[in-house]
mmCIF file of C-alpha atoms in Angstrom:
data_model
loop_
_atom_site.group_PDB
_atom_site.id
_atom_site.type_symbol
_atom_site.label_atom_id
_atom_site.label_comp_id
_atom_site.label_asym_id
_atom_site.label_seq_id
_atom_site.Cartn_x
_atom_site.Cartn_y
_atom_site.Cartn_z
ATOM 1 C CA MET J 21 -25.615 -49.015 -44.287
ATOM 2 C CA LYS J 22 -24.660 -46.662 -41.463
ATOM 3 C CA LEU J 23 -25.291 -43.189 -42.856
ATOM 4 C CA HIS J 24 -23.430 -40.652 -40.698
ATOM 5 C CA VAL J 25 -23.053 -36.927 -41.283
ATOM 6 C CA THR J 26 -19.266 -37.144 -40.950
ATOM 7 C CA ARG J 27 -19.060 -39.852 -43.621
ATOM 8 C CA LEU J 28 -21.303 -37.790 -45.886
ATOM 9 C CA GLN J 29 -19.086 -34.762 -45.315
ATOM 10 C CA ASP J 30 -15.959 -36.765 -46.125
ATOM 11 C CA ALA J 31 -17.537 -38.201 -49.289
ATOM 12 C CA VAL J 32 -18.402 -34.735 -50.574
ATOM 13 C CA ARG J 33 -14.903 -33.504 -49.755
ATOM 14 C CA ARG J 34 -13.361 -36.377 -51.733
ATOM 15 C CA MET J 35 -15.647 -35.683 -54.684
ATOM 16 C CA VAL J 36 -14.685 -32.007 -54.821
ATOM 17 C CA GLU J 37 -10.995 -32.860 -54.446
ATOM 18 C CA ASP J 38 -11.340 -35.336 -57.307
ATOM 19 C CA ILE J 39 -13.402 -33.406 -59.858
ATOM 20 C CA GLY J 40 -13.563 -29.860 -58.543
ATOM 21 C CA PRO J 41 -16.766 -27.913 -57.928
ATOM 22 C CA TYR J 42 -18.984 -29.445 -60.603
ATOM 23 C CA TRP J 43 -21.437 -26.536 -60.286
ATOM 24 C CA ALA J 44 -18.840 -24.154 -61.745
ATOM 25 C CA PRO J 45 -18.843 -21.469 -63.006
ATOM 26 C CA GLY J 46 -21.198 -20.711 -60.103
ATOM 27 C CA SER J 47 -20.690 -21.378 -56.389
ATOM 28 C CA ALA J 48 -22.031 -24.179 -54.197
ATOM 29 C CA ASP J 49 -24.667 -22.031 -52.498
ATOM 30 C CA THR J 50 -25.739 -20.479 -55.814
ATOM 31 C CA HIS J 51 -26.173 -23.989 -57.217
ATOM 32 C CA ALA J 52 -28.213 -24.998 -54.170
ATOM 33 C CA ALA J 53 -30.401 -21.882 -54.551
ATOM 34 C CA THR J 54 -30.973 -22.680 -58.220
ATOM 35 C CA GLN J 55 -31.943 -26.236 -57.330
ATOM 36 C CA ALA J 56 -34.306 -25.027 -54.590
ATOM 37 C CA ALA J 57 -36.006 -22.640 -57.037
ATOM 38 C CA ALA J 58 -36.282 -25.418 -59.625
ATOM 39 C CA LEU J 59 -37.802 -27.676 -56.972
ATOM 40 C CA GLU J 60 -40.484 -25.106 -56.159
ATOM 41 C CA GLN J 61 -41.313 -24.749 -59.834
ATOM 42 C CA LEU J 62 -41.405 -28.524 -60.335
ATOM 43 C CA VAL J 63 -43.859 -29.214 -57.524
ATOM 44 C CA GLY J 64 -45.909 -26.076 -58.097
ATOM 45 C CA GLY J 65 -48.113 -27.687 -60.722
ATOM 46 C CA GLY J 66 -48.513 -30.953 -58.804
ATOM 47 C CA GLY J 67 -47.865 -34.445 -60.076
ATOM 48 C CA ALA J 68 -44.061 -34.183 -59.945
ATOM 49 C CA GLU J 69 -42.202 -37.467 -60.371
ATOM 50 C CA PRO J 70 -40.680 -38.516 -57.002
ATOM 51 C CA ASP J 71 -37.266 -39.256 -58.521
ATOM 52 C CA GLU J 72 -37.134 -35.794 -60.107
ATOM 53 C CA VAL J 73 -37.907 -34.209 -56.745
ATOM 54 C CA LYS J 74 -35.201 -36.276 -55.065
ATOM 55 C CA LYS J 75 -32.626 -35.343 -57.716
ATOM 56 C CA HIS J 76 -33.057 -31.686 -56.746
ATOM 57 C CA LEU J 77 -32.913 -32.554 -53.045
ATOM 58 C CA VAL J 78 -29.701 -34.545 -53.376
ATOM 59 C CA GLU J 79 -28.121 -31.701 -55.398
ATOM 60 C CA ILE J 80 -29.063 -29.289 -52.600
ATOM 61 C CA THR J 81 -27.695 -31.695 -49.993
ATOM 62 C CA VAL J 82 -24.322 -32.183 -51.684
ATOM 63 C CA ALA J 83 -23.871 -28.484 -52.478
ATOM 64 C CA ILE J 84 -24.642 -27.416 -48.908
ATOM 65 C CA VAL J 85 -22.300 -30.044 -47.470
ATOM 66 C CA ALA J 86 -19.582 -28.709 -49.807
ATOM 67 C CA LEU J 87 -20.325 -25.196 -48.537
ATOM 68 C CA ALA J 88 -19.927 -26.455 -44.970
ATOM 69 C CA ASN J 89 -16.530 -27.902 -45.916
ATOM 70 C CA THR J 90 -15.398 -24.580 -47.372
ATOM 71 C CA TYR J 91 -16.291 -22.717 -44.192
ATOM 72 C CA GLY J 92 -14.891 -25.222 -41.730
ATOM 73 C CA VAL J 93 -18.263 -26.388 -40.422
ATOM 74 C CA SER J 94 -18.051 -29.756 -38.672
ATOM 75 C CA LEU J 95 -21.436 -31.295 -39.418
ATOM 76 C CA GLN J 96 -21.123 -33.616 -36.443
ATOM 77 C CA GLN J 97 -20.643 -30.689 -34.079
ATOM 78 C CA ALA J 98 -23.296 -28.601 -35.836
ATOM 79 C CA PHE J 99 -25.896 -31.400 -35.635
ATOM 80 C CA ASN J 100 -25.026 -32.019 -31.984
ATOM 81 C CA ASP J 101 -25.448 -28.321 -31.194
ATOM 82 C CA ALA J 102 -28.849 -28.384 -32.931
ATOM 83 C CA SER J 103 -29.861 -31.506 -30.949
ATOM 84 C CA LEU J 104 -30.174 -33.449 -34.187
ATOM 85 C CA PRO J 105 -28.929 -37.039 -34.621
ATOM 86 C CA VAL J 106 -25.621 -37.419 -36.442
ATOM 87 C CA ASP J 107 -26.567 -40.976 -37.340
ATOM 88 C CA LEU J 108 -28.912 -40.335 -40.243
ATOM 89 C CA THR J 109 -30.533 -43.727 -39.785
ATOM 90 C CA GLU J 110 -31.952 -42.483 -36.486
ATOM 91 C CA ALA J 111 -35.683 -43.193 -36.435
ATOM 92 C CA SER J 112 -36.597 -39.688 -35.265
ATOM 93 C CA LEU J 113 -35.542 -38.308 -38.655
ATOM 94 C CA TRP J 114 -37.850 -40.664 -40.520
ATOM 95 C CA ALA J 115 -40.931 -40.899 -38.298
ATOM 96 C CA GLY J 116 -44.166 -41.368 -40.214
ATOM 97 C CA LYS J 117 -44.659 -40.861 -43.941
ATOM 98 C CA PRO J 118 -42.228 -38.818 -46.065
ATOM 99 C CA VAL J 119 -43.104 -35.154 -46.331
ATOM 100 C CA ALA J 120 -45.096 -34.248 -49.437
ATOM 101 C CA PRO J 121 -43.058 -32.628 -52.244
ATOM 102 C CA GLU J 122 -44.939 -29.315 -51.930
ATOM 103 C CA GLU J 123 -44.242 -29.127 -48.197
ATOM 104 C CA THR J 124 -40.611 -30.187 -48.707
ATOM 105 C CA ALA J 125 -40.084 -27.336 -51.189
ATOM 106 C CA VAL J 126 -41.538 -24.846 -48.697
ATOM 107 C CA ARG J 127 -39.356 -26.141 -45.843
ATOM 108 C CA VAL J 128 -36.213 -26.056 -47.998
ATOM 109 C CA ALA J 129 -36.938 -22.493 -49.150
ATOM 110 C CA GLU J 130 -37.473 -21.305 -45.566
ATOM 111 C CA ALA J 131 -34.364 -23.064 -44.294
ATOM 112 C CA PHE J 132 -32.291 -21.678 -47.159
ATOM 113 C CA ALA J 133 -33.081 -18.030 -46.332
ATOM 114 C CA PRO J 134 -30.526 -17.592 -43.480
ATOM 115 C CA VAL J 135 -27.845 -19.377 -45.539
ATOM 116 C CA ARG J 136 -28.489 -16.997 -48.447
ATOM 117 C CA ASP J 137 -28.308 -13.935 -46.170
ATOM 118 C CA THR J 138 -25.099 -15.087 -44.490
ATOM 119 C CA MET J 139 -23.384 -15.757 -47.803
ATOM 120 C CA ALA J 140 -24.445 -12.334 -49.083
ATOM 121 C CA PHE J 141 -22.773 -10.791 -46.037
ATOM 122 C CA TYR J 142 -19.608 -12.861 -46.485
ATOM 123 C CA ARG J 143 -19.332 -11.679 -50.088
ATOM 124 C CA SER J 144 -20.024 -8.042 -49.259
ATOM 125 C CA ASP J 145 -17.610 -5.264 -48.361
ATOM 126 C CA ALA J 146 -19.196 -4.876 -44.925
ATOM 127 C CA ARG J 147 -16.980 -4.809 -41.875
ATOM 128 C CA LYS J 148 -17.058 -7.746 -39.507
ATOM 129 C CA GLY J 149 -19.907 -7.481 -37.006
ATOM 130 C CA SER J 150 -21.786 -4.844 -38.998
ATOM 131 C CA ASP J 151 -24.768 -7.153 -39.589
ATOM 132 C CA PRO J 152 -26.053 -8.627 -36.301
ATOM 133 C CA GLY J 153 -28.691 -10.631 -38.194
ATOM 134 C CA VAL J 154 -26.110 -12.915 -39.818
ATOM 135 C CA VAL J 155 -26.550 -16.535 -38.734
ATOM 136 C CA ALA J 156 -23.445 -18.714 -38.716
ATOM 137 C CA LEU J 157 -23.534 -21.474 -41.294
ATOM 138 C CA ARG J 158 -22.887 -23.975 -38.530
ATOM 139 C CA HIS J 159 -26.257 -22.936 -37.052
ATOM 140 C CA SER J 160 -28.286 -22.790 -40.284
ATOM 141 C CA VAL J 161 -26.900 -25.710 -42.306
ATOM 142 C CA PRO J 162 -28.354 -28.527 -40.113
ATOM 143 C CA GLY J 163 -31.881 -27.180 -40.545
ATOM 144 C CA LEU J 164 -31.487 -26.901 -44.302
ATOM 145 C CA LEU J 165 -30.075 -30.418 -44.634
ATOM 146 C CA THR J 166 -32.780 -32.006 -42.501
ATOM 147 C CA ALA J 167 -35.412 -30.130 -44.521
ATOM 148 C CA ALA J 168 -33.971 -31.764 -47.642
ATOM 149 C CA PHE J 169 -33.694 -35.193 -45.978
ATOM 150 C CA ALA J 170 -37.406 -35.114 -45.152
ATOM 151 C CA GLY J 171 -38.244 -35.469 -48.839
ATOM 152 C CA PHE J 172 -36.781 -38.989 -48.952
ATOM 153 C CA ASP J 173 -38.640 -42.119 -47.904
ATOM 154 C CA SER J 174 -35.958 -43.316 -45.492
ATOM 155 C CA ALA J 175 -32.251 -43.238 -44.728
ATOM 156 C CA ASP J 176 -31.771 -46.067 -47.227
ATOM 157 C CA ASP J 177 -33.616 -44.057 -49.874
ATOM 158 C CA LEU J 178 -31.368 -41.048 -49.187
ATOM 159 C CA ALA J 179 -28.258 -43.247 -49.315
ATOM 160 C CA GLU J 180 -29.329 -44.800 -52.624
ATOM 161 C CA HIS J 181 -29.749 -41.388 -54.252
ATOM 162 C CA LEU J 182 -26.417 -40.201 -52.845
ATOM 163 C CA PHE J 183 -24.718 -43.285 -54.332
ATOM 164 C CA ARG J 184 -26.267 -42.488 -57.707
ATOM 165 C CA HIS J 185 -25.115 -38.901 -57.454
ATOM 166 C CA PHE J 186 -21.496 -39.730 -56.595
ATOM 167 C CA ASP J 187 -21.415 -42.376 -59.326
ATOM 168 C CA SER J 188 -22.600 -39.799 -61.871
ATOM 169 C CA ARG J 189 -19.955 -37.297 -60.828
ATOM 170 C CA ARG J 190 -16.638 -38.581 -62.067
ATOM 171 C CA ARG J 191 -13.562 -36.684 -63.206
ATOM 172 C CA PRO J 192 -14.632 -34.558 -66.207
ATOM 173 C CA ASP J 193 -12.669 -34.612 -69.474
ATOM 174 C CA VAL J 194 -12.487 -30.816 -69.516
ATOM 175 C CA PRO J 195 -12.416 -28.980 -66.161
ATOM 176 C CA VAL J 196 -14.914 -26.129 -65.879
ATOM 177 C CA ALA J 197 -13.501 -22.807 -64.720
ATOM 178 C CA SER J 198 -15.279 -21.082 -61.867
ATOM 179 C CA ASP J 199 -16.287 -17.428 -61.922
ATOM 180 C CA GLU J 200 -15.829 -17.199 -58.169
ATOM 181 C CA PHE J 201 -12.475 -17.861 -56.512
ATOM 182 C CA ASP J 202 -12.713 -20.482 -53.762
ATOM 183 C CA PRO J 203 -10.100 -19.610 -51.101
ATOM 184 C CA SER J 204 -10.479 -23.026 -49.475
ATOM 185 C CA ARG J 205 -9.045 -24.581 -52.673
ATOM 186 C CA ALA J 206 -6.176 -22.104 -53.038
ATOM 187 C CA GLU J 207 -2.839 -23.502 -54.184
ATOM 188 C CA SER J 208 -1.221 -22.372 -50.936
ATOM 189 C CA THR J 209 -3.497 -24.617 -48.836
ATOM 190 C CA GLY J 210 -2.239 -27.665 -50.733
ATOM 191 C CA ILE J 211 1.368 -26.546 -50.305
ATOM 192 C CA MET J 212 0.738 -26.153 -46.575
ATOM 193 C CA ARG J 213 -0.900 -29.562 -46.172
ATOM 194 C CA PRO J 214 2.252 -31.653 -45.449
ATOM 195 C CA ILE J 215 3.212 -29.176 -42.724
ATOM 196 C CA GLN J 216 -0.296 -29.383 -41.259
ATOM 197 C CA MET J 217 -0.119 -33.147 -41.107
ATOM 198 C CA GLU J 218 3.367 -33.399 -39.578
ATOM 199 C CA THR J 219 3.521 -30.505 -37.125
ATOM 200 C CA PHE J 220 3.341 -31.157 -33.387
ATOM 201 C CA CYS J 221 0.508 -28.640 -32.986
ATOM 202 C CA PRO J 222 -2.458 -30.811 -31.890
ATOM 203 C CA PHE J 223 -5.029 -28.672 -33.731
ATOM 204 C CA ALA J 224 -3.348 -28.396 -37.113
ATOM 205 C CA GLN J 225 -4.548 -31.573 -38.826
ATOM 206 C CA LYS J 226 -8.230 -30.645 -38.612
ATOM 207 C CA SER J 227 -7.765 -26.958 -39.322
ATOM 208 C CA THR J 228 -9.580 -25.338 -42.228
ATOM 209 C CA LEU J 229 -7.272 -23.053 -44.201
ATOM 210 C CA TRP J 230 -7.888 -20.477 -46.896
ATOM 211 C CA GLY J 231 -5.473 -18.741 -49.218
ATOM 212 C CA PRO J 232 -5.190 -16.178 -52.026
ATOM 213 C CA PRO J 233 -5.142 -16.747 -55.791
ATOM 214 C CA SER J 234 -1.919 -18.397 -56.970
ATOM 215 C CA TYR J 235 1.039 -16.046 -57.277
ATOM 216 C CA ASP J 236 1.032 -14.512 -60.762
ATOM 217 C CA GLU J 237 4.607 -14.023 -61.975
ATOM 218 C CA SER J 238 3.471 -11.515 -64.616
ATOM 219 C CA LEU J 239 2.346 -9.142 -61.853
ATOM 220 C CA SER J 240 4.267 -7.247 -59.208
ATOM 221 C CA PHE J 241 4.359 -8.213 -55.547
ATOM 222 C CA GLU J 242 1.959 -5.380 -54.717
ATOM 223 C CA GLU J 243 -0.444 -6.381 -57.484
ATOM 224 C CA ASN J 244 -0.481 -9.961 -56.220
ATOM 225 C CA MET J 245 -1.127 -8.737 -52.698
ATOM 226 C CA ARG J 246 -3.996 -6.571 -53.917
ATOM 227 C CA ASN J 247 -5.471 -9.617 -55.634
ATOM 228 C CA SER J 248 -5.556 -11.321 -52.238
ATOM 229 C CA LEU J 249 -7.483 -8.550 -50.485
ATOM 230 C CA PRO J 250 -11.060 -9.630 -51.369
ATOM 231 C CA SER J 251 -10.576 -13.151 -49.998
ATOM 232 C CA VAL J 252 -8.509 -12.165 -46.962
ATOM 233 C CA ARG J 253 -11.121 -9.557 -46.042
ATOM 234 C CA GLN J 254 -13.833 -12.150 -46.500
ATOM 235 C CA TYR J 255 -11.812 -14.446 -44.250
ATOM 236 C CA ILE J 256 -11.823 -11.827 -41.499
ATOM 237 C CA ARG J 257 -15.577 -11.277 -41.952
ATOM 238 C CA VAL J 258 -16.111 -15.006 -41.396
ATOM 239 C CA LEU J 259 -14.177 -15.028 -38.096
ATOM 240 C CA GLY J 260 -16.381 -15.229 -35.052
ATOM 241 C CA THR J 261 -19.239 -16.595 -37.162
ATOM 242 C CA ASP J 262 -17.869 -19.710 -38.847
ATOM 243 C CA VAL J 263 -14.678 -21.678 -38.445
ATOM 244 C CA VAL J 264 -11.757 -20.951 -40.752
ATOM 245 C CA ASP J 265 -8.512 -21.282 -38.832
ATOM 246 C CA GLY J 266 -5.832 -19.691 -40.981
ATOM 247 C CA TYR J 267 -5.068 -17.875 -44.228
ATOM 248 C CA VAL J 268 -1.867 -18.958 -45.996
ATOM 249 C CA TYR J 269 0.208 -17.004 -48.513
ATOM 250 C CA ALA J 270 2.743 -18.904 -50.646
ATOM 251 C CA PHE J 271 5.606 -16.951 -52.247
ATOM 252 C CA PRO J 272 7.801 -18.806 -54.787
ATOM 253 C CA THR J 273 11.475 -18.772 -53.817
ATOM 254 C CA HIS J 274 12.587 -18.780 -57.451
ATOM 255 C CA ILE J 275 11.163 -15.245 -57.600
ATOM 256 C CA PHE J 276 12.123 -13.920 -54.168
ATOM 257 C CA GLY J 277 15.272 -15.918 -53.440
ATOM 258 C CA ASP J 278 15.669 -18.674 -50.875
ATOM 259 C CA SER J 279 18.131 -17.283 -48.350
ATOM 260 C CA PHE J 280 17.302 -16.159 -44.827
ATOM 261 C CA ASP J 281 18.082 -12.567 -45.852
ATOM 262 C CA ASP J 282 15.647 -12.890 -48.775
ATOM 263 C CA LEU J 283 13.006 -14.192 -46.375
ATOM 264 C CA GLN J 284 13.433 -11.222 -44.040
ATOM 265 C CA GLN J 285 13.063 -8.653 -46.827
ATOM 266 C CA LEU J 286 10.024 -10.349 -48.300
ATOM 267 C CA PHE J 287 8.365 -10.589 -44.899
ATOM 268 C CA ARG J 288 9.145 -6.935 -44.202
ATOM 269 C CA ASN J 289 7.385 -5.987 -47.451
ATOM 270 C CA PHE J 290 4.502 -8.346 -46.688
ATOM 271 C CA VAL J 291 3.733 -6.852 -43.290
ATOM 272 C CA GLU J 292 4.269 -3.344 -44.648
ATOM 273 C CA PHE J 293 1.599 -3.960 -47.279
ATOM 274 C CA LEU J 294 -0.859 -5.330 -44.723
ATOM 275 C CA HIS J 295 -0.260 -2.303 -42.502
ATOM 276 C CA ARG J 296 -0.853 0.163 -45.288
ATOM 277 C CA THR J 297 -4.032 -1.467 -46.557
ATOM 278 C CA MET J 298 -5.695 -3.234 -43.609
ATOM 279 C CA THR J 299 -4.723 -1.263 -40.512
ATOM 280 C CA ALA J 300 -6.778 1.893 -40.124
ATOM 281 C CA ASN J 301 -4.364 3.661 -37.768
ATOM 282 C CA ALA J 302 -1.207 2.971 -39.819
ATOM 283 C CA PRO J 303 -1.853 4.022 -43.432
ATOM 284 C CA ALA J 304 1.724 5.238 -43.720
ATOM 285 C CA GLY J 305 3.100 1.783 -42.975
ATOM 286 C CA MET J 306 4.814 0.075 -40.076
ATOM 287 C CA ASP J 307 6.895 2.075 -37.605
ATOM 288 C CA PRO J 308 9.604 -0.079 -35.935
ATOM 289 C CA ALA J 309 9.464 2.120 -32.847
ATOM 290 C CA VAL J 310 5.767 1.326 -32.435
ATOM 291 C CA VAL J 311 5.804 -2.400 -33.151
ATOM 292 C CA THR J 312 8.498 -3.087 -30.535
ATOM 293 C CA ASP J 313 6.218 -1.811 -27.773
ATOM 294 C CA PRO J 314 5.342 -4.811 -25.548
ATOM 295 C CA LYS J 315 1.666 -3.840 -25.811
ATOM 296 C CA TRP J 316 1.653 -3.916 -29.644
ATOM 297 C CA PHE J 317 -0.321 -6.492 -31.632
ATOM 298 C CA LEU J 318 -0.979 -6.740 -35.357
ATOM 299 C CA ILE J 319 -4.566 -5.562 -35.951
ATOM 300 C CA LEU J 320 -6.007 -6.175 -39.426
ATOM 301 C CA GLU J 321 -9.510 -4.905 -40.177
ATOM 302 C CA GLY J 322 -10.118 -4.764 -36.422
ATOM 303 C CA GLU J 323 -8.944 -8.349 -35.819
ATOM 304 C CA GLU J 324 -5.850 -9.208 -33.795
ATOM 305 C CA CYS J 325 -3.674 -11.493 -35.943
ATOM 306 C CA PHE J 326 -0.561 -13.582 -35.518
ATOM 307 C CA ILE J 327 1.683 -14.598 -38.446
ATOM 308 C CA SER J 328 3.620 -17.863 -38.559
ATOM 309 C CA VAL J 329 6.490 -17.907 -41.056
ATOM 310 C CA PHE J 330 7.608 -21.218 -42.604
ATOM 311 C CA ALA J 331 10.633 -21.452 -44.877
ATOM 312 C CA PRO J 332 12.768 -24.155 -46.542
ATOM 313 C CA CYS J 333 15.859 -22.696 -44.917
ATOM 314 C CA TYR J 334 14.671 -23.780 -41.451
ATOM 315 C CA PRO J 335 16.323 -27.101 -40.453
ATOM 316 C CA HIS J 336 14.584 -30.294 -39.350
ATOM 317 C CA ASP J 337 14.929 -29.523 -35.630
ATOM 318 C CA HIS J 338 13.179 -26.156 -36.003
ATOM 319 C CA SER J 339 9.510 -25.617 -35.063
ATOM 320 C CA ARG J 340 8.900 -23.932 -38.443
ATOM 321 C CA TYR J 341 10.414 -26.794 -40.446
ATOM 322 C CA MET J 342 8.481 -27.399 -43.686
ATOM 323 C CA ASN J 343 8.621 -31.227 -43.655
ATOM 324 C CA GLY J 344 10.140 -31.500 -47.101
ATOM 325 C CA VAL J 345 8.117 -28.777 -48.820
ATOM 326 C CA GLU J 346 10.440 -26.793 -51.076
ATOM 327 C CA GLY J 347 10.180 -23.799 -53.374
ATOM 328 C CA TYR J 348 8.006 -21.499 -51.263
ATOM 329 C CA PHE J 349 7.989 -19.197 -48.277
ATOM 330 C CA LEU J 350 4.695 -19.633 -46.405
ATOM 331 C CA PHE J 351 3.137 -16.895 -44.263
ATOM 332 C CA MET J 352 0.072 -17.966 -42.293
ATOM 333 C CA LEU J 353 -2.302 -15.450 -40.712
ATOM 334 C CA GLN J 354 -3.802 -16.796 -37.492
ATOM 335 C CA PRO J 355 -6.336 -14.448 -35.894
ATOM 336 C CA GLU J 356 -6.717 -14.472 -32.139
ATOM 337 C CA ALA J 357 -10.388 -15.410 -32.591
ATOM 338 C CA ALA J 358 -9.349 -18.667 -34.280
ATOM 339 C CA VAL J 359 -6.813 -19.445 -31.555
ATOM 340 C CA LEU J 360 -9.321 -18.827 -28.771
ATOM 341 C CA ARG J 361 -11.679 -21.374 -30.285
ATOM 342 C CA GLN J 362 -9.077 -23.940 -29.244
ATOM 343 C CA LEU J 363 -7.443 -22.258 -26.250
ATOM 344 C CA THR J 364 -9.837 -20.289 -24.054
ATOM 345 C CA LYS J 365 -8.528 -17.270 -22.156
ATOM 346 C CA SER J 366 -8.687 -19.171 -18.850
ATOM 347 C CA ASP J 367 -6.362 -21.957 -20.011
ATOM 348 C CA TYR J 368 -4.486 -20.137 -22.770
ATOM 349 C CA HIS J 369 -1.069 -19.963 -21.134
ATOM 350 C CA PRO J 370 -0.837 -23.477 -19.649
ATOM 351 C CA ARG J 371 -2.152 -25.111 -22.836
ATOM 352 C CA SER J 372 0.045 -23.026 -25.147
ATOM 353 C CA GLU J 373 3.022 -23.956 -22.988
ATOM 354 C CA ALA J 374 1.997 -27.612 -23.249
ATOM 355 C CA ILE J 375 2.046 -27.277 -27.048
ATOM 356 C CA ARG J 376 5.590 -25.902 -26.928
ATOM 357 C CA PHE J 377 6.542 -28.928 -24.790
ATOM 358 C CA ARG J 378 5.114 -31.200 -27.526
ATOM 359 C CA PHE J 379 7.509 -29.581 -30.006
ATOM 360 C CA ARG J 380 10.430 -29.980 -27.613
ATOM 361 C CA ASP J 381 9.541 -33.627 -26.985
ATOM 362 C CA GLY J 382 9.675 -34.066 -30.766
ATOM 363 C CA PHE J 383 13.209 -32.590 -30.799
ATOM 364 C CA GLN J 384 12.071 -29.215 -32.133
ATOM 365 C CA GLU J 385 12.799 -26.384 -29.714
ATOM 366 C CA TYR J 386 10.061 -23.744 -29.599
ATOM 367 C CA THR J 387 11.189 -20.757 -27.556
ATOM 368 C CA LEU J 388 8.883 -17.798 -26.992
ATOM 369 C CA ALA J 389 10.260 -14.302 -27.615
ATOM 370 C CA ASP J 390 9.437 -11.515 -25.171
ATOM 371 C CA ILE J 391 7.418 -9.350 -27.563
ATOM 372 C CA GLU J 392 4.816 -10.195 -30.206
ATOM 373 C CA ILE J 393 6.671 -8.807 -33.236
ATOM 374 C CA ASP J 394 9.632 -11.135 -32.550
ATOM 375 C CA ARG J 395 7.404 -14.241 -32.577
ATOM 376 C CA PHE J 396 6.460 -14.048 -36.266
ATOM 377 C CA LEU J 397 9.727 -14.725 -38.085
ATOM 378 C CA LEU J 398 11.958 -16.892 -35.895
ATOM 379 C CA PRO J 399 15.765 -17.065 -35.972
ATOM 380 C CA MET J 400 17.473 -20.066 -37.504
ATOM 381 C CA ARG J 401 18.449 -21.404 -34.067
ATOM 382 C CA PRO J 402 16.419 -21.128 -30.843
ATOM 383 C CA ASP J 403 19.398 -19.759 -28.884
ATOM 384 C CA GLU J 404 19.915 -16.862 -31.314
ATOM 385 C CA PRO J 405 18.579 -13.346 -30.639
ATOM 386 C CA PRO J 406 15.309 -12.226 -32.251
ATOM 387 C CA VAL J 407 15.412 -11.358 -35.951
ATOM 388 C CA LYS J 408 15.042 -7.598 -36.448
ATOM 389 C CA TRP J 409 13.374 -7.904 -39.856
ATOM 390 C CA TYR J 410 11.142 -4.918 -39.072
ATOM 391 C CA GLU J 411 14.204 -2.638 -39.027
ATOM 392 C CA LEU J 412 14.759 -3.242 -42.736
ATOM 393 C CA ASN J 413 13.536 -0.605 -45.134
ATOM 394 C CA PRO J 414 10.551 -1.819 -47.176
ATOM 395 C CA THR J 415 11.151 -2.026 -50.914
ATOM 396 C CA ILE J 416 7.533 -1.595 -51.993
#
């Protein structure tokens, strides 16, 4: 068979979508660390059965690939950047005899160290950039995977054990709850998916999105927003290191109303909360006189962010049309760092204009307001004046 890193990545993604993270209640990297420690213990006394060794290695492989999926790591790009073959049948990966189990365990442990340190930083309360020793997962994952691959006899041997693994992991009778919230599997990312797939933005389909815990109707708006802070702060810590493109909030319209006026008030409260909690120089909230300055940008935890607002009230010829999704207002944070991964500063304006032309060619006008604050929540029609939602009084 042709064993390719992209096909392996897709297979792991399908498995997790089908059965969930089978290592719950722990996380993928915690599971991989446990398997690596068990591997060291297994081979420490010598005489370990080869199949037992390979079971640990395939568990490490699948868990680390799942971690790459969560953090938007394209294995094909990561392997290319590391000058490693993406075709896992490539002879250079399997030259000579398979590595001895003792040596494999040592290599895996060494390669796992930067992954462990990076994940500890992502889960911390540290500010972005405060730990210069953090290695992006896209740089450390290829080395860890190839260290695990070396314990197999060949690409066919690896493929056979992967087949066994996927066959053994079918939909469980009783789902296992996870102790750690996975923002890449948030309800809002699933709600956003039809919009991702149908929009005229050329980068949307392959974007990796995160979101907060599902909206809890027993809690207040502010309490739900506070529940989102750990994962949205983690999202900002990841920016510039790994590739997560957006963070999506989903607010049920049966709670907040579904009119355009309801949307404006909710969005006013939403941005007010972010200002109070994530903008160091605006703890008192958002000042309309400040945000209408042409030089103003939304800065959250030191990161310049854009917000795209999608709503069921927008018609089919609108650039923020929801492609049939009903029942939610969607607010998507898009940091400048994520945008500049696709549009560099040198070609930002011509390429962004070309994207707006794609919308127009699809019969969805996409006009650009003069100031940043007016580009978040768009009017119902492109020829209408900007929506002054920021002039509303917050109700939180």
